[in-house]
Short mmCIF file of C-alpha atoms in Angstrom, two decimals:
data_model
loop_
_atom_site.label_atom_id
_atom_site.label_comp_id
_atom_site.label_asym_id
_atom_site.label_seq_id
_atom_site.Cartn_x
_atom_site.Cartn_y
_atom_site.Cartn_z
CA MET A 173 -9.55 18.91 -13.54
CA GLN A 174 -10.78 22.15 -15.10
CA THR A 175 -13.23 22.71 -12.21
CA ALA A 176 -10.42 22.24 -9.69
CA THR A 177 -8.27 24.76 -11.55
CA ILE A 178 -11.10 27.28 -11.42
CA GLN A 179 -11.54 26.66 -7.69
CA LEU A 180 -7.82 27.11 -7.06
CA ARG A 181 -7.83 30.35 -9.03
CA GLU A 182 -10.73 31.60 -6.91
CA LEU A 183 -8.86 30.62 -3.73
CA SER A 184 -5.62 32.31 -4.82
CA PRO A 185 -6.30 35.57 -2.91
CA ARG A 186 -6.74 33.52 0.27
CA PHE A 187 -3.54 31.59 -0.45
CA GLU A 188 -1.71 34.92 -0.31
CA LYS A 189 -2.64 35.15 3.36
CA THR A 190 -0.94 31.80 3.96
CA ARG A 191 2.07 33.09 1.99
CA GLU A 192 2.66 35.81 4.59
CA SER A 193 5.47 35.40 7.14
CA LEU A 194 4.59 33.06 10.00
CA LEU A 195 3.43 35.67 12.49
CA ARG A 196 1.24 37.35 9.88
CA ALA A 197 -0.02 34.24 8.10
CA ARG A 198 -3.40 32.52 8.17
CA HIS A 199 -4.16 28.84 7.61
CA LEU A 200 -5.39 27.42 4.31
CA PRO A 201 -8.98 28.17 3.25
CA GLY A 202 -11.62 25.55 3.98
CA GLY A 203 -12.23 24.77 0.31
CA VAL A 204 -9.01 22.76 -0.06
CA TYR A 205 -10.26 20.33 2.60
CA SER A 206 -13.75 19.75 1.29
CA SER A 207 -13.68 19.95 -2.52
CA GLU A 208 -13.95 16.68 -4.46
CA GLU A 209 -12.35 18.33 -7.49
CA ILE A 210 -9.34 19.59 -5.54
CA TYR A 211 -9.01 16.15 -3.93
CA ALA A 212 -8.81 14.59 -7.42
CA LEU A 213 -6.16 17.11 -8.43
CA GLU A 214 -4.16 16.32 -5.27
CA LYS A 215 -4.01 12.73 -6.43
CA GLU A 216 -2.48 13.73 -9.77
CA ARG A 217 -0.09 16.40 -8.50
CA ILE A 218 0.94 14.91 -5.17
CA PHE A 219 0.27 11.21 -4.66
CA MET A 220 0.99 10.20 -8.26
CA THR A 221 4.29 12.12 -8.35
CA HIS A 222 5.89 11.67 -4.90
CA TRP A 223 7.83 8.75 -3.46
CA LEU A 224 5.51 6.86 -1.08
CA SER A 225 6.27 4.36 1.68
CA VAL A 226 3.98 1.37 1.10
CA GLY A 227 5.26 -1.16 3.64
CA ARG A 228 8.13 -2.75 5.52
CA VAL A 229 10.64 -5.17 4.04
CA GLU A 230 10.06 -7.53 6.95
CA GLU A 231 6.37 -7.84 6.06
CA ILE A 232 7.36 -9.99 3.07
CA PRO A 233 10.48 -11.80 4.38
CA ASN A 234 10.39 -14.95 2.20
CA VAL A 235 10.52 -15.61 -1.53
CA GLY A 236 6.90 -15.78 -2.72
CA ASP A 237 5.55 -13.49 0.02
CA TYR A 238 3.31 -10.66 -1.12
CA MET A 239 0.91 -7.98 0.05
CA THR A 240 -1.56 -5.75 -1.75
CA PHE A 241 -2.34 -2.11 -1.21
CA SER A 242 -4.29 0.77 -2.73
CA VAL A 243 -3.18 4.38 -3.07
CA MET A 244 -6.21 6.58 -3.82
CA ASN A 245 -7.88 3.67 -5.66
CA GLU A 246 -4.71 2.70 -7.54
CA PRO A 247 -4.14 -1.01 -6.69
CA ILE A 248 -0.58 -2.24 -6.28
CA LEU A 249 1.04 -5.60 -5.60
CA ILE A 250 4.21 -5.78 -3.50
CA SER A 251 6.09 -9.08 -3.70
CA ARG A 252 9.42 -10.82 -3.17
CA PRO A 253 10.20 -12.86 -6.32
CA ALA A 254 13.79 -13.54 -5.21
CA GLU A 255 15.70 -13.47 -1.94
CA ASN A 256 17.27 -10.07 -2.53
CA GLU A 257 14.53 -8.54 -4.69
CA ILE A 258 11.33 -6.69 -3.88
CA GLN A 259 8.93 -5.88 -6.68
CA VAL A 260 6.07 -3.37 -6.84
CA CYS A 261 3.66 -3.47 -9.77
CA MET A 262 0.12 -2.50 -10.64
CA ASN A 263 -2.32 -5.11 -9.38
CA MET A 264 -4.24 -5.15 -12.66
CA CYS A 265 -4.49 -8.11 -15.02
CA LEU A 266 -3.25 -7.35 -18.54
CA HIS A 267 -6.55 -8.60 -19.98
CA ARG A 268 -9.33 -6.58 -18.32
CA GLY A 269 -7.63 -5.02 -15.30
CA VAL A 270 -9.02 -7.26 -12.56
CA ALA A 271 -6.80 -7.54 -9.44
CA VAL A 272 -4.71 -10.72 -9.67
CA ALA A 273 -4.06 -10.88 -5.91
CA SER A 274 -5.78 -9.80 -2.71
CA GLY A 275 -4.80 -9.41 0.91
CA CYS A 276 -1.37 -10.74 1.78
CA GLY A 277 0.29 -14.13 2.03
CA HIS A 278 2.53 -16.50 0.11
CA ALA A 279 2.14 -17.61 -3.50
CA LYS A 280 3.97 -19.44 -6.29
CA ASP A 281 2.06 -17.41 -8.86
CA PHE A 282 -0.96 -15.17 -9.29
CA SER A 283 -4.01 -16.28 -11.24
CA CYS A 284 -6.54 -13.69 -12.36
CA PRO A 285 -9.91 -14.77 -10.89
CA TYR A 286 -11.78 -13.55 -14.00
CA HIS A 287 -10.19 -15.36 -16.97
CA ALA A 288 -7.32 -17.26 -15.28
CA TRP A 289 -4.44 -15.40 -16.87
CA LEU A 290 -1.38 -16.53 -14.88
CA PHE A 291 1.53 -14.39 -13.66
CA ASP A 292 4.66 -15.32 -11.74
CA VAL A 293 5.47 -13.68 -8.39
CA GLY A 294 7.46 -11.01 -10.18
CA GLY A 295 4.52 -10.09 -12.42
CA LYS A 296 5.60 -11.79 -15.66
CA LEU A 297 2.80 -13.30 -17.76
CA ILE A 298 3.09 -17.11 -17.74
CA ALA A 299 -0.10 -18.19 -19.47
CA ALA A 300 -3.19 -16.67 -21.08
CA PRO A 301 -5.79 -19.42 -21.57
CA GLY A 302 -7.85 -19.25 -24.76
CA MET A 303 -5.55 -16.68 -26.38
CA LYS A 304 -3.48 -18.90 -28.71
CA GLU A 305 -5.21 -17.55 -31.80
CA SER A 306 -4.74 -13.93 -30.76
CA GLU A 307 -2.52 -11.95 -33.12
CA VAL A 308 -1.37 -9.61 -30.33
CA ASP A 309 2.25 -10.24 -29.31
CA MET A 310 2.26 -10.83 -25.54
CA SER A 311 5.79 -12.24 -25.33
CA GLY A 312 7.62 -10.64 -22.42
CA ALA A 313 4.38 -9.10 -21.12
CA ARG A 314 4.20 -8.35 -17.41
CA LEU A 315 2.17 -6.42 -14.88
CA LYS A 316 3.14 -2.76 -15.07
CA PRO A 317 6.19 -2.36 -12.80
CA LEU A 318 6.74 0.62 -10.53
CA PRO A 319 10.15 1.80 -9.28
CA VAL A 320 11.26 0.46 -5.89
CA LYS A 321 13.67 1.89 -3.35
CA ILE A 322 14.44 0.56 0.14
CA TRP A 323 15.23 3.07 2.88
CA ARG A 324 15.90 2.02 6.48
CA GLY A 325 13.63 -1.01 6.14
CA TRP A 326 10.81 0.78 4.29
CA ILE A 327 9.61 0.02 0.76
CA PHE A 328 9.13 3.16 -1.33
CA THR A 329 7.53 3.39 -4.76
CA ASN A 330 6.44 6.08 -7.20
CA PHE A 331 3.69 6.22 -9.84
CA ALA A 332 5.33 8.88 -12.02
CA GLU A 333 6.82 8.04 -15.42
CA ARG A 334 9.93 10.08 -14.59
CA PRO A 335 10.05 10.45 -10.81
CA MET A 336 12.43 12.64 -8.88
CA SER A 337 15.62 10.83 -7.93
CA PHE A 338 14.93 8.97 -4.70
CA GLU A 339 18.41 9.82 -3.47
CA GLU A 340 17.66 13.52 -3.94
CA TYR A 341 14.25 13.13 -2.31
CA ILE A 342 15.56 11.39 0.81
CA ALA A 343 18.90 13.23 1.15
CA PRO A 344 17.79 15.71 3.88
CA TYR A 345 16.68 12.83 6.09
CA GLU A 346 19.81 10.80 5.48
CA LYS A 347 21.75 13.73 6.92
CA GLY A 348 19.43 14.82 9.71
CA LEU A 349 17.71 11.75 11.13
CA TRP A 350 20.43 10.07 13.20
CA TRP A 351 17.66 8.95 15.55
CA PHE A 352 15.39 7.13 13.08
CA GLN A 353 17.43 3.97 12.61
CA SER A 354 14.35 1.93 11.79
CA GLY A 355 16.41 -0.58 9.81
CA GLU A 356 17.82 -1.71 13.17
CA CYS A 357 14.34 -2.26 14.64
CA LYS A 358 11.54 -4.77 14.15
CA VAL A 359 7.83 -4.14 13.75
CA ALA A 360 5.96 -5.01 16.94
CA ASP A 361 2.51 -4.05 15.69
CA LYS A 362 0.61 -1.98 13.15
CA VAL A 363 -2.34 0.19 14.18
CA GLU A 364 -4.89 1.16 11.51
CA ILE A 365 -7.71 3.61 12.15
CA ASP A 366 -10.07 5.42 9.76
CA VAL A 367 -10.85 9.03 10.62
CA LYS A 368 -13.62 11.12 9.06
CA CYS A 369 -11.58 14.08 7.87
CA ASN A 370 -9.47 15.22 4.95
CA TRP A 371 -5.94 13.75 4.82
CA LYS A 372 -4.29 17.17 5.18
CA PHE A 373 -5.89 17.78 8.58
CA LEU A 374 -4.20 14.63 9.91
CA VAL A 375 -0.82 15.46 8.36
CA GLU A 376 -1.07 18.93 9.89
CA ASN A 377 -2.21 17.56 13.25
CA LEU A 378 0.83 15.29 13.42
CA ILE A 379 3.15 18.31 13.18
CA ASP A 380 1.09 20.58 15.43
CA ILE A 381 2.87 20.86 18.78
CA TYR A 382 0.56 23.75 19.70
CA HIS A 383 -2.36 21.42 20.54
CA VAL A 384 -0.39 18.78 22.45
CA GLY A 385 -0.60 20.37 25.90
CA VAL A 386 -4.35 20.82 25.50
CA ILE A 387 -6.09 17.71 24.16
CA HIS A 388 -3.29 15.28 25.11
CA LYS A 389 -2.90 16.60 28.65
CA SER A 390 -4.06 13.30 30.18
CA THR A 391 -1.76 11.14 28.03
CA PHE A 392 1.55 12.79 27.18
CA GLY A 393 0.89 16.48 26.54
CA GLY A 394 1.74 17.72 30.00
CA PHE A 395 5.29 16.44 29.60
CA VAL A 396 6.10 18.02 26.23
CA LYS A 397 8.31 21.08 26.64
CA GLY A 398 7.49 22.65 23.31
CA GLU A 399 7.65 26.36 24.11
CA LYS A 400 11.28 26.59 22.91
CA LEU A 401 10.94 24.04 20.14
CA LYS A 402 12.73 24.81 16.89
CA PHE A 403 12.16 23.15 13.55
CA GLN A 404 14.73 22.30 10.90
CA LEU A 405 12.85 23.00 7.69
CA GLU A 406 13.80 21.06 4.58
CA ALA A 407 13.04 21.42 0.88
CA ASN A 408 9.81 19.97 -0.51
CA GLY A 409 7.78 20.52 2.66
CA GLY A 410 9.90 18.38 4.97
CA TRP A 411 10.97 19.13 8.54
CA HIS A 412 12.44 17.59 11.71
CA THR A 413 12.90 18.59 15.34
CA GLN A 414 14.07 17.41 18.76
CA TYR A 415 12.65 18.29 22.19
CA GLU A 416 12.08 16.98 25.72
CA ALA A 417 9.03 14.89 26.62
CA ARG A 418 8.88 11.46 28.26
CA PRO A 419 8.70 7.82 27.17
CA HIS A 420 5.46 6.72 25.52
CA SER A 421 3.49 4.96 28.25
CA THR A 422 0.50 5.64 30.46
CA SER A 423 2.74 6.01 33.52
CA GLY A 424 5.38 8.03 31.71
CA GLN A 425 7.99 5.47 32.76
CA GLN A 426 10.21 3.72 30.24
CA VAL A 427 9.08 0.14 29.69
CA PHE A 428 11.19 -1.18 26.82
CA PRO A 429 15.01 -1.18 26.51
CA THR A 430 16.67 2.02 25.35
CA LEU A 431 17.37 2.28 21.64
CA PRO A 432 21.07 1.33 21.21
CA TRP A 433 21.89 4.64 19.49
CA ALA A 434 20.21 6.71 22.25
CA THR A 435 21.90 5.30 25.36
CA ASP A 436 23.80 8.56 25.91
CA LYS A 437 20.63 10.68 25.63
CA SER A 438 18.05 11.77 28.17
CA SER A 439 15.22 9.30 28.85
CA GLY A 440 12.90 12.17 27.89
CA ILE A 441 14.32 12.63 24.41
CA ALA A 442 11.68 13.10 21.71
CA CYS A 443 12.32 13.49 17.99
CA LYS A 444 9.89 14.00 15.12
CA ALA A 445 10.10 14.47 11.37
CA GLY A 446 7.80 14.85 8.41
CA ILE A 447 8.50 13.55 4.90
CA TYR A 448 6.01 15.03 2.45
CA PRO A 449 3.31 14.21 1.62
CA ASN A 450 2.11 11.65 4.17
CA LEU A 451 4.83 10.37 6.51
CA ASN A 452 5.45 11.30 10.12
CA LEU A 453 8.40 9.79 11.97
CA SER A 454 8.60 9.74 15.74
CA MET A 455 11.08 8.57 18.38
CA ARG A 456 11.11 8.17 22.12
CA SER A 457 14.03 6.71 24.06
CA ASP A 458 12.75 3.14 23.72
CA SER A 459 10.74 3.07 20.49
CA LEU A 460 10.06 4.38 17.00
CA ARG A 461 6.82 5.01 15.15
CA MET A 462 6.15 5.63 11.48
CA TRP A 463 2.79 7.22 10.75
CA HIS A 464 1.31 6.86 7.25
CA VAL A 465 -1.66 9.05 6.28
CA TRP A 466 -3.66 7.67 3.32
CA PRO A 467 -6.52 9.56 1.65
CA ILE A 468 -9.70 7.52 1.16
CA SER A 469 -12.03 10.34 0.07
CA PRO A 470 -12.13 14.13 0.52
CA ASN A 471 -13.52 13.61 4.03
CA GLU A 472 -12.08 10.27 5.14
CA THR A 473 -8.52 9.17 5.84
CA ARG A 474 -6.77 6.01 7.01
CA VAL A 475 -3.98 6.29 9.57
CA VAL A 476 -1.50 3.42 9.58
CA CYS A 477 1.01 3.56 12.43
CA TYR A 478 3.89 1.07 12.65
CA LEU A 479 5.24 0.46 16.15
CA LEU A 480 8.93 -0.50 16.17
CA PHE A 481 11.25 -1.69 18.94
CA PRO A 482 14.90 -2.74 19.14
CA GLU A 483 15.54 -6.49 19.17
CA ALA A 484 16.06 -6.58 22.96
CA ALA A 485 12.50 -5.36 23.59
CA PHE A 486 10.92 -8.57 22.33
CA SER A 487 12.42 -10.67 25.13
CA ILE A 488 11.53 -8.55 28.17
CA PRO A 489 9.28 -10.09 30.86
CA ASN A 490 5.56 -9.59 30.14
CA TYR A 491 6.32 -8.39 26.60
CA GLU A 492 2.83 -9.13 25.25
CA GLU A 493 1.17 -7.41 28.19
CA GLU A 494 3.38 -4.33 27.80
CA LEU A 495 2.81 -4.24 24.04
CA THR A 496 -0.95 -4.34 24.63
CA LYS A 497 -0.64 -1.31 26.92
CA TYR A 498 1.57 0.49 24.42
CA ARG A 499 -0.85 -0.19 21.56
CA ALA A 500 -3.77 1.06 23.66
CA PHE A 501 -1.80 4.21 24.52
CA VAL A 502 -1.20 4.98 20.83
CA LYS A 503 -4.85 4.31 19.99
CA GLN A 504 -5.95 6.65 22.77
CA ILE A 505 -3.77 9.43 21.34
CA ILE A 506 -5.29 8.89 17.88
CA ALA A 507 -8.79 8.91 19.36
CA GLU A 508 -8.09 12.21 21.12
CA ASP A 509 -6.93 13.72 17.84
CA ALA A 510 -9.80 12.22 15.83
CA VAL A 511 -12.44 14.19 17.72
CA MET A 512 -10.65 17.45 16.91
CA VAL A 513 -9.83 16.83 13.24
CA GLU A 514 -13.37 15.62 12.53
CA SER A 515 -14.60 18.89 14.00
CA LEU A 516 -12.12 20.71 11.76
CA GLN A 517 -13.54 18.86 8.77
CA ASN A 518 -17.06 19.94 9.65
CA ALA A 519 -15.97 23.58 9.98
CA SER A 520 -14.03 23.56 6.67
CA GLY A 521 -17.23 23.03 4.70
CA SER A 522 -19.08 25.92 6.33
CA ARG A 523 -19.69 29.14 4.43
CA PHE A 524 -18.81 30.96 7.66
CA PHE A 525 -15.37 29.35 8.10
CA GLN A 526 -12.50 31.82 8.21
CA PRO A 527 -8.91 30.51 8.56
CA GLY A 528 -7.32 31.75 11.77
CA PRO A 529 -3.84 33.21 12.29
CA MET A 530 -0.89 30.89 12.82
CA ALA A 531 0.86 30.50 16.16
CA PRO A 532 4.65 30.64 16.59
CA LEU A 533 4.66 26.88 17.30
CA GLU A 534 3.11 26.25 13.86
CA GLU A 535 6.31 26.98 11.95
CA ALA A 536 6.55 23.53 10.34
CA LEU A 537 2.85 23.60 9.51
CA HIS A 538 3.29 26.99 7.81
CA HIS A 539 6.21 25.54 5.83
CA MET A 540 4.19 22.53 4.72
CA GLU A 541 1.05 24.50 3.80
CA ASN A 542 3.11 26.79 1.59
CA HIS A 543 4.68 23.78 -0.14
CA TYR A 544 1.17 22.47 -0.77
CA ILE A 545 0.23 25.78 -2.42
CA ASP A 546 3.34 25.54 -4.61
CA LEU A 547 2.40 22.05 -5.79
CA MET A 548 -1.24 22.84 -6.44
CA THR A 549 -0.82 26.22 -8.14
CA ASP A 550 2.30 25.59 -10.21
CA GLU A 551 0.29 25.35 -13.43
CA LEU A 552 -1.60 28.55 -12.58
CA GLN A 553 1.67 30.38 -12.06
CA LYS A 554 3.07 29.10 -15.35
CA GLY A 555 -0.10 30.23 -17.12
CA SER A 556 0.10 33.73 -15.68
CA GLN A 557 3.72 34.05 -16.78
CA SER A 558 3.11 32.92 -20.36
#
């Protein structure tokens, strides 16, 4: 981490340009998007300390259901050991650390494929073959548990030993997001796409209204009235906003039933929010989407987008056909963005790259970039004050 600290110290003068007021500010320097050392430090200071959404409750509906996941190479196991209980623990056997489960499915227990140590669905050690003569007390041993919180149908966890209170973390969105009632919806599909760019470029792209009328002109950009858009900025890099657009479809016509809580709103209502570090929430009159942005490496990122509809949508005529069109529409939007953010990634590594000035529509992006600087330079600031 020492190399990353040195790099951040060298970048500090450029960070000051991002610290300027919006209309005087410049974007982050290219080094934060291309450095392996800074990427490693982001893991420790951001992804290992923040609450992270790792799935939907409905993905593991029955006792014994489970799914596995990895957050920057940290393997976790998400399971339902009891009807009203969801467990998240490290997917690492207590013997040598081998993953005790893979993929997703249903199980009565988990057996380590290396030495057959056996764990129940909640992670408790049941049996350790060949270890009777061991003098190490393993009574009560279990896979390392992580804290779990459920919010509007989403499973959140945190890797920190003493994480921020989840209630404090989520409070701004409990108050402001009347429109994201995802607990009242069901998952219709999940789109996963890998993009060859740094994770921050995708997070920034998802809050960048400035580009929408340009590269998304043939899909939905021409219908977004963003020139008067205002953001509600929240603590810890969060934000949300509401504006006029149109339903998400190739034709621009609404296909699925209106969300029950939006029946008194315009059919062109559009709402978006960002929960730092990697969540983007989106609403149109008939649907919700939750975008997850997961770092794979300094220059590769996985986008996982959940598509959610109200219960009535699943019984409309030609549902499967309409869902196929909807899925294709979302994939087309991601593909349009991918070309741009991959070009951004290429530029960020160039010695000639100079961050450009921010546009008025990049208010939320400015807010988030400054929060990133706070998180990454906190130790530097403490050192300079001591």
